Short mmCIF file of N, CA and C and ligand atoms in Angstrom, two decimals:
data_model
loop_
_atom_site.label_atom_id
_atom_site.label_comp_id
_atom_site.label_asym_id
_atom_site.label_seq_id
_atom_site.Cartn_x
_atom_site.Cartn_y
_atom_site.Cartn_z
N MET L 1 -143.65 -50.95 -36.35
CA MET L 1 -144.51 -51.54 -37.38
C MET L 1 -145.87 -51.90 -36.79
N ARG L 2 -146.90 -51.84 -37.60
CA ARG L 2 -148.26 -52.18 -37.18
C ARG L 2 -148.87 -53.10 -38.24
N ILE L 3 -149.63 -54.09 -37.78
CA ILE L 3 -150.30 -55.00 -38.73
C ILE L 3 -151.80 -54.87 -38.54
N GLY L 4 -152.56 -55.03 -39.61
CA GLY L 4 -154.02 -54.99 -39.52
C GLY L 4 -154.66 -55.98 -40.47
N HIS L 5 -155.83 -56.45 -40.06
CA HIS L 5 -156.61 -57.39 -40.89
C HIS L 5 -158.02 -56.85 -41.08
N GLY L 6 -158.57 -57.00 -42.27
CA GLY L 6 -159.96 -56.61 -42.52
C GLY L 6 -160.68 -57.70 -43.29
N PHE L 7 -161.98 -57.80 -43.04
CA PHE L 7 -162.82 -58.79 -43.74
C PHE L 7 -164.16 -58.15 -44.05
N ASP L 8 -164.71 -58.42 -45.22
CA ASP L 8 -166.04 -57.89 -45.55
C ASP L 8 -166.73 -58.85 -46.52
N VAL L 9 -168.04 -58.82 -46.51
CA VAL L 9 -168.86 -59.62 -47.43
C VAL L 9 -170.01 -58.73 -47.91
N HIS L 10 -170.33 -58.81 -49.17
CA HIS L 10 -171.56 -58.18 -49.67
C HIS L 10 -172.32 -59.17 -50.55
N ARG L 11 -173.63 -59.05 -50.47
CA ARG L 11 -174.53 -59.90 -51.24
C ARG L 11 -174.73 -59.27 -52.65
N PHE L 12 -174.87 -60.14 -53.66
CA PHE L 12 -175.19 -59.64 -55.00
C PHE L 12 -176.60 -59.08 -55.04
N ALA L 13 -176.78 -58.01 -55.82
CA ALA L 13 -178.12 -57.50 -56.10
C ALA L 13 -178.86 -58.52 -56.98
N PRO L 14 -180.20 -58.48 -56.97
CA PRO L 14 -180.95 -59.48 -57.75
C PRO L 14 -180.69 -59.39 -59.25
N GLU L 15 -180.42 -58.20 -59.77
CA GLU L 15 -180.15 -58.08 -61.21
C GLU L 15 -179.10 -57.02 -61.49
N ALA L 16 -178.46 -57.13 -62.67
CA ALA L 16 -177.41 -56.17 -63.04
C ALA L 16 -178.03 -54.78 -63.23
N SER L 17 -177.27 -53.76 -62.91
CA SER L 17 -177.75 -52.39 -63.04
C SER L 17 -176.68 -51.55 -63.71
N GLU L 18 -177.07 -50.82 -64.76
CA GLU L 18 -176.09 -49.96 -65.43
C GLU L 18 -175.70 -48.79 -64.55
N THR L 19 -176.66 -48.35 -63.70
CA THR L 19 -176.38 -47.18 -62.87
C THR L 19 -175.58 -47.55 -61.63
N LYS L 20 -175.63 -48.82 -61.23
CA LYS L 20 -174.87 -49.24 -60.05
C LYS L 20 -174.08 -50.49 -60.41
N PRO L 21 -172.96 -50.32 -61.12
CA PRO L 21 -172.20 -51.49 -61.57
C PRO L 21 -171.43 -52.14 -60.43
N LEU L 22 -170.89 -53.32 -60.72
CA LEU L 22 -169.98 -53.98 -59.77
C LEU L 22 -168.65 -53.24 -59.77
N ILE L 23 -168.22 -52.79 -58.60
CA ILE L 23 -166.93 -52.10 -58.46
C ILE L 23 -166.11 -52.86 -57.42
N LEU L 24 -164.93 -53.29 -57.82
CA LEU L 24 -164.03 -54.03 -56.91
C LEU L 24 -162.65 -53.40 -56.96
N GLY L 25 -162.10 -53.06 -55.84
CA GLY L 25 -160.78 -52.44 -55.81
C GLY L 25 -160.75 -51.13 -56.59
N GLY L 26 -161.88 -50.45 -56.65
CA GLY L 26 -161.96 -49.17 -57.35
C GLY L 26 -162.12 -49.31 -58.86
N VAL L 27 -162.26 -50.56 -59.34
CA VAL L 27 -162.35 -50.83 -60.77
C VAL L 27 -163.76 -51.31 -61.10
N THR L 28 -164.36 -50.73 -62.13
CA THR L 28 -165.71 -51.15 -62.55
C THR L 28 -165.61 -52.39 -63.44
N LEU L 29 -166.39 -53.42 -63.09
CA LEU L 29 -166.45 -54.65 -63.89
C LEU L 29 -167.79 -54.65 -64.63
N PRO L 30 -167.78 -54.32 -65.91
CA PRO L 30 -169.04 -54.23 -66.63
C PRO L 30 -169.69 -55.60 -66.78
N ASP L 31 -170.99 -55.60 -66.93
CA ASP L 31 -171.77 -56.82 -67.22
C ASP L 31 -171.81 -57.81 -66.06
N ALA L 32 -171.43 -57.39 -64.86
CA ALA L 32 -171.51 -58.30 -63.71
C ALA L 32 -172.61 -57.80 -62.77
N LEU L 33 -173.14 -58.70 -61.98
CA LEU L 33 -174.10 -58.29 -60.95
C LEU L 33 -173.40 -57.37 -59.97
N SER L 34 -174.07 -56.30 -59.56
CA SER L 34 -173.47 -55.41 -58.56
C SER L 34 -173.72 -55.99 -57.16
N LEU L 35 -173.07 -55.38 -56.20
CA LEU L 35 -173.22 -55.80 -54.80
C LEU L 35 -174.13 -54.82 -54.07
N GLU L 36 -175.01 -55.35 -53.23
CA GLU L 36 -175.92 -54.49 -52.47
C GLU L 36 -175.14 -53.79 -51.36
N ALA L 37 -175.37 -52.49 -51.22
CA ALA L 37 -174.66 -51.73 -50.18
C ALA L 37 -175.21 -50.32 -50.11
N HIS L 38 -174.93 -49.67 -48.99
CA HIS L 38 -175.28 -48.26 -48.82
C HIS L 38 -174.32 -47.41 -49.66
N SER L 39 -173.05 -47.83 -49.69
CA SER L 39 -172.03 -47.14 -50.50
C SER L 39 -172.03 -47.77 -51.89
N ASP L 40 -170.90 -47.71 -52.59
CA ASP L 40 -170.81 -48.35 -53.91
C ASP L 40 -170.60 -49.86 -53.80
N GLY L 41 -170.50 -50.39 -52.57
CA GLY L 41 -170.42 -51.84 -52.38
C GLY L 41 -169.07 -52.45 -52.71
N ASP L 42 -168.03 -51.64 -52.69
CA ASP L 42 -166.71 -52.15 -53.05
C ASP L 42 -166.12 -52.94 -51.88
N VAL L 43 -166.41 -54.23 -51.89
CA VAL L 43 -166.07 -55.11 -50.77
C VAL L 43 -164.54 -55.18 -50.57
N VAL L 44 -163.80 -55.01 -51.66
CA VAL L 44 -162.32 -55.07 -51.58
C VAL L 44 -161.80 -53.86 -50.80
N LEU L 45 -162.29 -52.69 -51.16
CA LEU L 45 -161.80 -51.49 -50.46
C LEU L 45 -162.32 -51.43 -49.03
N HIS L 46 -163.50 -52.00 -48.78
CA HIS L 46 -164.01 -52.02 -47.40
C HIS L 46 -163.11 -52.89 -46.52
N ALA L 47 -162.72 -54.03 -47.03
CA ALA L 47 -161.81 -54.90 -46.26
C ALA L 47 -160.47 -54.20 -46.04
N LEU L 48 -160.00 -53.51 -47.07
CA LEU L 48 -158.72 -52.81 -46.96
C LEU L 48 -158.81 -51.66 -45.95
N CYS L 49 -159.92 -50.91 -45.99
CA CYS L 49 -160.12 -49.83 -44.99
C CYS L 49 -160.10 -50.40 -43.58
N ASP L 50 -160.78 -51.53 -43.38
CA ASP L 50 -160.82 -52.13 -42.04
C ASP L 50 -159.44 -52.60 -41.60
N ALA L 51 -158.65 -53.11 -42.53
CA ALA L 51 -157.29 -53.53 -42.19
C ALA L 51 -156.46 -52.32 -41.76
N LEU L 52 -156.58 -51.22 -42.50
CA LEU L 52 -155.82 -50.01 -42.16
C LEU L 52 -156.27 -49.45 -40.82
N LEU L 53 -157.60 -49.41 -40.61
CA LEU L 53 -158.11 -48.90 -39.33
C LEU L 53 -157.68 -49.81 -38.19
N GLY L 54 -157.70 -51.12 -38.43
CA GLY L 54 -157.26 -52.05 -37.39
C GLY L 54 -155.81 -51.83 -37.01
N ALA L 55 -154.99 -51.57 -38.01
CA ALA L 55 -153.56 -51.40 -37.76
C ALA L 55 -153.27 -50.18 -36.90
N ILE L 56 -154.10 -49.15 -37.02
CA ILE L 56 -153.86 -47.94 -36.21
C ILE L 56 -154.78 -47.87 -34.99
N GLY L 57 -155.52 -48.96 -34.73
CA GLY L 57 -156.38 -49.00 -33.54
C GLY L 57 -157.53 -48.01 -33.60
N GLU L 58 -158.08 -47.83 -34.82
CA GLU L 58 -159.15 -46.83 -35.01
C GLU L 58 -160.49 -47.49 -35.32
N GLY L 59 -160.74 -48.66 -34.71
CA GLY L 59 -162.06 -49.26 -34.85
C GLY L 59 -162.30 -49.83 -36.23
N ASP L 60 -163.49 -49.54 -36.79
CA ASP L 60 -163.83 -50.13 -38.09
C ASP L 60 -164.56 -49.13 -38.98
N ILE L 61 -164.76 -49.54 -40.21
CA ILE L 61 -165.32 -48.67 -41.24
C ILE L 61 -166.74 -48.21 -40.88
N GLY L 62 -167.48 -49.08 -40.19
CA GLY L 62 -168.86 -48.73 -39.81
C GLY L 62 -168.91 -47.58 -38.81
N GLN L 63 -167.88 -47.48 -37.98
CA GLN L 63 -167.81 -46.37 -37.01
C GLN L 63 -167.51 -45.05 -37.72
N HIS L 64 -166.63 -45.12 -38.71
CA HIS L 64 -166.20 -43.88 -39.39
C HIS L 64 -167.20 -43.42 -40.45
N PHE L 65 -167.88 -44.39 -41.09
CA PHE L 65 -168.81 -44.04 -42.17
C PHE L 65 -170.11 -44.83 -41.95
N PRO L 66 -170.95 -44.41 -41.00
CA PRO L 66 -172.14 -45.21 -40.66
C PRO L 66 -173.10 -45.33 -41.86
N ASP L 67 -173.67 -46.54 -42.04
CA ASP L 67 -174.57 -46.71 -43.19
C ASP L 67 -175.95 -46.10 -42.93
N THR L 68 -176.12 -45.49 -41.75
CA THR L 68 -177.34 -44.74 -41.48
C THR L 68 -177.17 -43.27 -41.88
N ASP L 69 -175.96 -42.89 -42.27
CA ASP L 69 -175.69 -41.49 -42.62
C ASP L 69 -175.89 -41.28 -44.13
N LYS L 70 -176.86 -40.43 -44.46
CA LYS L 70 -177.21 -40.25 -45.89
C LYS L 70 -176.04 -39.73 -46.71
N LYS L 71 -175.10 -39.05 -46.08
CA LYS L 71 -174.02 -38.48 -46.88
C LYS L 71 -173.09 -39.55 -47.45
N PHE L 72 -173.19 -40.77 -46.94
CA PHE L 72 -172.37 -41.85 -47.49
C PHE L 72 -173.14 -42.72 -48.49
N ALA L 73 -174.38 -42.34 -48.81
CA ALA L 73 -175.18 -43.13 -49.76
C ALA L 73 -174.52 -43.06 -51.14
N GLY L 74 -174.16 -44.24 -51.68
CA GLY L 74 -173.58 -44.32 -53.02
C GLY L 74 -172.16 -43.77 -53.12
N VAL L 75 -171.55 -43.47 -51.97
CA VAL L 75 -170.21 -42.84 -51.99
C VAL L 75 -169.19 -43.81 -52.60
N SER L 76 -168.22 -43.24 -53.33
CA SER L 76 -167.14 -44.06 -53.87
C SER L 76 -166.27 -44.52 -52.71
N SER L 77 -165.99 -45.81 -52.68
CA SER L 77 -165.15 -46.34 -51.60
C SER L 77 -163.71 -45.87 -51.73
N LEU L 78 -163.31 -45.38 -52.91
CA LEU L 78 -161.97 -44.78 -53.04
C LEU L 78 -161.88 -43.54 -52.15
N THR L 79 -162.98 -42.79 -52.05
CA THR L 79 -163.02 -41.62 -51.17
C THR L 79 -162.86 -42.05 -49.72
N LEU L 80 -163.55 -43.14 -49.34
CA LEU L 80 -163.43 -43.65 -47.97
C LEU L 80 -162.00 -44.10 -47.70
N LEU L 81 -161.43 -44.82 -48.68
CA LEU L 81 -160.07 -45.33 -48.52
C LEU L 81 -159.07 -44.18 -48.35
N GLU L 82 -159.23 -43.14 -49.15
CA GLU L 82 -158.29 -42.02 -49.06
C GLU L 82 -158.43 -41.31 -47.72
N HIS L 83 -159.66 -41.23 -47.20
CA HIS L 83 -159.83 -40.64 -45.87
C HIS L 83 -159.17 -41.51 -44.79
N VAL L 84 -159.41 -42.81 -44.89
CA VAL L 84 -158.80 -43.73 -43.91
C VAL L 84 -157.27 -43.62 -43.97
N TYR L 85 -156.74 -43.54 -45.19
CA TYR L 85 -155.27 -43.49 -45.29
C TYR L 85 -154.72 -42.17 -44.74
N SER L 86 -155.53 -41.11 -44.78
CA SER L 86 -155.08 -39.85 -44.16
C SER L 86 -154.95 -40.02 -42.64
N LEU L 87 -155.79 -40.89 -42.06
CA LEU L 87 -155.66 -41.18 -40.62
C LEU L 87 -154.34 -41.93 -40.36
N VAL L 88 -154.00 -42.82 -41.29
CA VAL L 88 -152.75 -43.59 -41.16
C VAL L 88 -151.55 -42.65 -41.21
N THR L 89 -151.52 -41.78 -42.21
CA THR L 89 -150.35 -40.89 -42.35
C THR L 89 -150.29 -39.89 -41.20
N ALA L 90 -151.47 -39.55 -40.62
CA ALA L 90 -151.49 -38.65 -39.46
C ALA L 90 -150.81 -39.30 -38.24
N CYS L 91 -150.72 -40.63 -38.26
CA CYS L 91 -150.02 -41.37 -37.19
C CYS L 91 -148.55 -41.55 -37.54
N SER L 92 -148.06 -40.83 -38.56
CA SER L 92 -146.66 -40.96 -39.02
C SER L 92 -146.34 -42.39 -39.43
N LEU L 93 -147.35 -43.02 -40.07
CA LEU L 93 -147.16 -44.38 -40.59
C LEU L 93 -147.40 -44.37 -42.09
N THR L 94 -146.77 -45.30 -42.77
CA THR L 94 -146.98 -45.44 -44.21
C THR L 94 -147.13 -46.92 -44.54
N LEU L 95 -147.77 -47.20 -45.66
CA LEU L 95 -148.01 -48.60 -46.03
C LEU L 95 -146.71 -49.29 -46.43
N ALA L 96 -146.41 -50.41 -45.79
CA ALA L 96 -145.30 -51.25 -46.26
C ALA L 96 -145.82 -52.16 -47.36
N ASN L 97 -146.92 -52.88 -47.08
CA ASN L 97 -147.57 -53.67 -48.14
C ASN L 97 -148.97 -54.06 -47.72
N ALA L 98 -149.77 -54.38 -48.72
CA ALA L 98 -151.13 -54.88 -48.49
C ALA L 98 -151.30 -56.15 -49.30
N ASP L 99 -151.87 -57.16 -48.67
CA ASP L 99 -152.15 -58.43 -49.36
C ASP L 99 -153.65 -58.68 -49.25
N ILE L 100 -154.31 -58.78 -50.39
CA ILE L 100 -155.77 -58.81 -50.45
C ILE L 100 -156.22 -60.10 -51.13
N THR L 101 -157.17 -60.79 -50.52
CA THR L 101 -157.71 -62.03 -51.11
C THR L 101 -159.20 -61.86 -51.34
N VAL L 102 -159.62 -61.86 -52.59
CA VAL L 102 -161.04 -61.75 -52.92
C VAL L 102 -161.57 -63.17 -53.09
N ILE L 103 -162.73 -63.44 -52.48
CA ILE L 103 -163.33 -64.78 -52.56
C ILE L 103 -164.64 -64.66 -53.33
N ALA L 104 -164.66 -65.22 -54.51
CA ALA L 104 -165.84 -65.08 -55.37
C ALA L 104 -165.93 -66.29 -56.29
N GLN L 105 -167.12 -66.80 -56.47
CA GLN L 105 -167.31 -67.88 -57.46
C GLN L 105 -167.36 -67.29 -58.86
N SER L 106 -167.92 -66.09 -58.95
CA SER L 106 -167.98 -65.36 -60.22
C SER L 106 -168.09 -63.87 -59.90
N PRO L 107 -167.74 -62.96 -60.77
CA PRO L 107 -167.16 -63.18 -62.10
C PRO L 107 -165.68 -63.52 -61.99
N LYS L 108 -165.06 -63.81 -63.13
CA LYS L 108 -163.62 -64.07 -63.17
C LYS L 108 -162.88 -62.77 -62.86
N LEU L 109 -161.97 -62.83 -61.89
CA LEU L 109 -161.31 -61.60 -61.45
C LEU L 109 -159.91 -61.42 -62.03
N ALA L 110 -159.32 -62.49 -62.52
CA ALA L 110 -157.93 -62.40 -63.00
C ALA L 110 -157.71 -61.26 -63.99
N PRO L 111 -158.65 -61.02 -64.93
CA PRO L 111 -158.39 -59.95 -65.91
C PRO L 111 -158.38 -58.56 -65.28
N HIS L 112 -158.87 -58.43 -64.06
CA HIS L 112 -159.02 -57.10 -63.43
C HIS L 112 -158.03 -56.87 -62.30
N ARG L 113 -157.25 -57.90 -61.96
CA ARG L 113 -156.37 -57.80 -60.79
C ARG L 113 -155.35 -56.69 -60.92
N GLU L 114 -154.72 -56.58 -62.09
CA GLU L 114 -153.68 -55.57 -62.25
C GLU L 114 -154.26 -54.16 -62.12
N ALA L 115 -155.43 -53.96 -62.72
CA ALA L 115 -156.08 -52.63 -62.62
C ALA L 115 -156.40 -52.31 -61.17
N MET L 116 -156.86 -53.30 -60.41
CA MET L 116 -157.16 -53.07 -58.99
C MET L 116 -155.90 -52.68 -58.23
N CYS L 117 -154.81 -53.41 -58.46
CA CYS L 117 -153.54 -53.11 -57.78
C CYS L 117 -153.11 -51.68 -58.09
N LEU L 118 -153.19 -51.30 -59.36
CA LEU L 118 -152.75 -49.95 -59.76
C LEU L 118 -153.64 -48.89 -59.13
N ARG L 119 -154.95 -49.13 -59.10
CA ARG L 119 -155.88 -48.14 -58.54
C ARG L 119 -155.64 -47.96 -57.04
N ILE L 120 -155.45 -49.08 -56.35
CA ILE L 120 -155.23 -49.02 -54.91
C ILE L 120 -153.89 -48.33 -54.61
N ALA L 121 -152.86 -48.72 -55.35
CA ALA L 121 -151.54 -48.11 -55.14
C ALA L 121 -151.62 -46.61 -55.34
N SER L 122 -152.33 -46.19 -56.37
CA SER L 122 -152.47 -44.77 -56.66
C SER L 122 -153.19 -44.05 -55.51
N SER L 123 -154.25 -44.64 -54.99
CA SER L 123 -155.00 -44.01 -53.89
C SER L 123 -154.17 -43.89 -52.62
N LEU L 124 -153.28 -44.84 -52.42
CA LEU L 124 -152.46 -44.85 -51.19
C LEU L 124 -151.08 -44.23 -51.43
N LYS L 125 -150.90 -43.68 -52.64
CA LYS L 125 -149.59 -43.08 -53.01
C LYS L 125 -148.45 -44.06 -52.71
N ALA L 126 -148.74 -45.32 -53.01
CA ALA L 126 -147.77 -46.40 -52.77
C ALA L 126 -147.28 -46.92 -54.12
N SER L 127 -146.16 -47.61 -54.10
CA SER L 127 -145.71 -48.17 -55.37
C SER L 127 -146.50 -49.46 -55.66
N ARG L 128 -146.59 -49.77 -56.92
CA ARG L 128 -147.39 -50.91 -57.37
C ARG L 128 -146.99 -52.20 -56.66
N ASP L 129 -145.70 -52.36 -56.39
CA ASP L 129 -145.26 -53.64 -55.82
C ASP L 129 -145.56 -53.77 -54.33
N CYS L 130 -146.19 -52.73 -53.73
CA CYS L 130 -146.65 -52.83 -52.33
C CYS L 130 -148.02 -53.49 -52.23
N ILE L 131 -148.69 -53.66 -53.37
CA ILE L 131 -150.08 -54.12 -53.35
C ILE L 131 -150.19 -55.47 -54.05
N ASN L 132 -150.81 -56.43 -53.41
CA ASN L 132 -151.10 -57.71 -54.04
C ASN L 132 -152.58 -58.01 -53.92
N VAL L 133 -153.21 -58.29 -55.06
CA VAL L 133 -154.60 -58.73 -55.05
C VAL L 133 -154.65 -60.13 -55.64
N LYS L 134 -155.21 -61.06 -54.89
CA LYS L 134 -155.37 -62.41 -55.43
C LYS L 134 -156.82 -62.82 -55.27
N ALA L 135 -157.22 -63.82 -56.03
CA ALA L 135 -158.63 -64.23 -56.03
C ALA L 135 -158.71 -65.73 -55.92
N THR L 136 -159.76 -66.17 -55.22
CA THR L 136 -160.02 -67.61 -55.13
C THR L 136 -161.52 -67.84 -55.16
N THR L 137 -161.92 -69.03 -55.50
CA THR L 137 -163.32 -69.42 -55.35
C THR L 137 -163.42 -70.24 -54.07
N THR L 138 -164.62 -70.71 -53.75
CA THR L 138 -164.75 -71.66 -52.63
C THR L 138 -165.10 -73.05 -53.15
N GLU L 139 -164.73 -73.31 -54.43
CA GLU L 139 -165.04 -74.61 -55.03
C GLU L 139 -166.54 -74.92 -54.92
N GLN L 140 -167.34 -73.85 -55.11
CA GLN L 140 -168.81 -73.94 -55.11
C GLN L 140 -169.40 -74.34 -53.77
N LEU L 141 -168.62 -74.24 -52.71
CA LEU L 141 -169.14 -74.54 -51.37
C LEU L 141 -169.69 -73.28 -50.71
N GLY L 142 -170.78 -73.42 -50.00
CA GLY L 142 -171.31 -72.32 -49.18
C GLY L 142 -171.96 -71.22 -50.00
N ALA L 143 -172.30 -70.12 -49.29
CA ALA L 143 -173.04 -69.02 -49.92
C ALA L 143 -172.25 -68.37 -51.05
N ILE L 144 -170.94 -68.17 -50.82
CA ILE L 144 -170.11 -67.57 -51.87
C ILE L 144 -170.07 -68.52 -53.08
N GLY L 145 -169.93 -69.78 -52.79
CA GLY L 145 -169.86 -70.79 -53.85
C GLY L 145 -171.14 -70.90 -54.66
N ARG L 146 -172.28 -70.56 -54.02
CA ARG L 146 -173.56 -70.55 -54.74
C ARG L 146 -173.76 -69.24 -55.51
N GLY L 147 -172.76 -68.38 -55.45
CA GLY L 147 -172.84 -67.13 -56.21
C GLY L 147 -173.75 -66.11 -55.57
N GLU L 148 -173.87 -66.15 -54.23
CA GLU L 148 -174.77 -65.21 -53.55
C GLU L 148 -174.09 -63.89 -53.23
N GLY L 149 -172.76 -63.86 -53.28
CA GLY L 149 -172.06 -62.62 -52.96
C GLY L 149 -170.57 -62.78 -53.11
N ILE L 150 -169.85 -61.77 -52.63
CA ILE L 150 -168.38 -61.76 -52.70
C ILE L 150 -167.85 -61.39 -51.32
N ALA L 151 -166.77 -62.06 -50.92
CA ALA L 151 -166.11 -61.75 -49.65
C ALA L 151 -164.68 -61.33 -49.94
N CYS L 152 -164.07 -60.66 -48.97
CA CYS L 152 -162.68 -60.24 -49.16
C CYS L 152 -161.96 -60.15 -47.82
N HIS L 153 -160.74 -60.64 -47.80
CA HIS L 153 -159.83 -60.46 -46.67
C HIS L 153 -158.72 -59.51 -47.10
N ALA L 154 -158.26 -58.67 -46.18
CA ALA L 154 -157.10 -57.81 -46.46
C ALA L 154 -156.20 -57.79 -45.25
N VAL L 155 -154.91 -57.86 -45.49
CA VAL L 155 -153.90 -57.75 -44.45
C VAL L 155 -152.96 -56.62 -44.86
N VAL L 156 -152.68 -55.72 -43.90
CA VAL L 156 -151.73 -54.64 -44.22
C VAL L 156 -150.62 -54.60 -43.17
N LEU L 157 -149.46 -54.15 -43.62
CA LEU L 157 -148.37 -53.85 -42.71
C LEU L 157 -148.01 -52.36 -42.90
N LEU L 158 -147.97 -51.65 -41.78
CA LEU L 158 -147.60 -50.24 -41.81
C LEU L 158 -146.25 -50.07 -41.14
N GLU L 159 -145.49 -49.08 -41.60
CA GLU L 159 -144.21 -48.81 -40.95
C GLU L 159 -144.08 -47.33 -40.69
N GLY L 160 -143.31 -47.01 -39.63
CA GLY L 160 -143.09 -45.62 -39.28
C GLY L 160 -142.37 -44.88 -40.39
N CYS L 161 -142.71 -43.61 -40.61
CA CYS L 161 -142.08 -42.88 -41.72
C CYS L 161 -141.40 -41.62 -41.22
N GLU L 162 -140.95 -41.64 -39.96
CA GLU L 162 -140.27 -40.42 -39.46
C GLU L 162 -138.78 -40.61 -39.47
MG1 LIG K 201 -168.83 -53.37 -46.79
#
């Protein structure tokens, strides 16, 4: 078995954009401020990618998808996640479970949690009950509490599949 942890933070863009919406866990949240990023800014999937890479000792997302590389500009983080998971399966490992904690003062995430779980499970060819997404605020403390951005922690457990 292998365990991995990932953490990521992205700052909100100054204003909402129809062309670059807020995407969390592969799910588009309409009418919310988007997150600034070279990719689509999906802080949830970035944390999850880092947890998976950590579990297999493959460094971090910045090494695999540098933000100086134009080919990753605006890329869907689901594509990054699927590539990272191909590295996991190449190690003869499969996801046992992922536990994800999104930290945001806004928007409200509860209505989107199930869609995120389903989207992530589908990308990892895992069953729905292997994925848990939960959300918390910081009780208005600090930068996240002032609504300046969103942070996310992810923990994964991988198990051998041979
Ligand atoms: Mg990121």
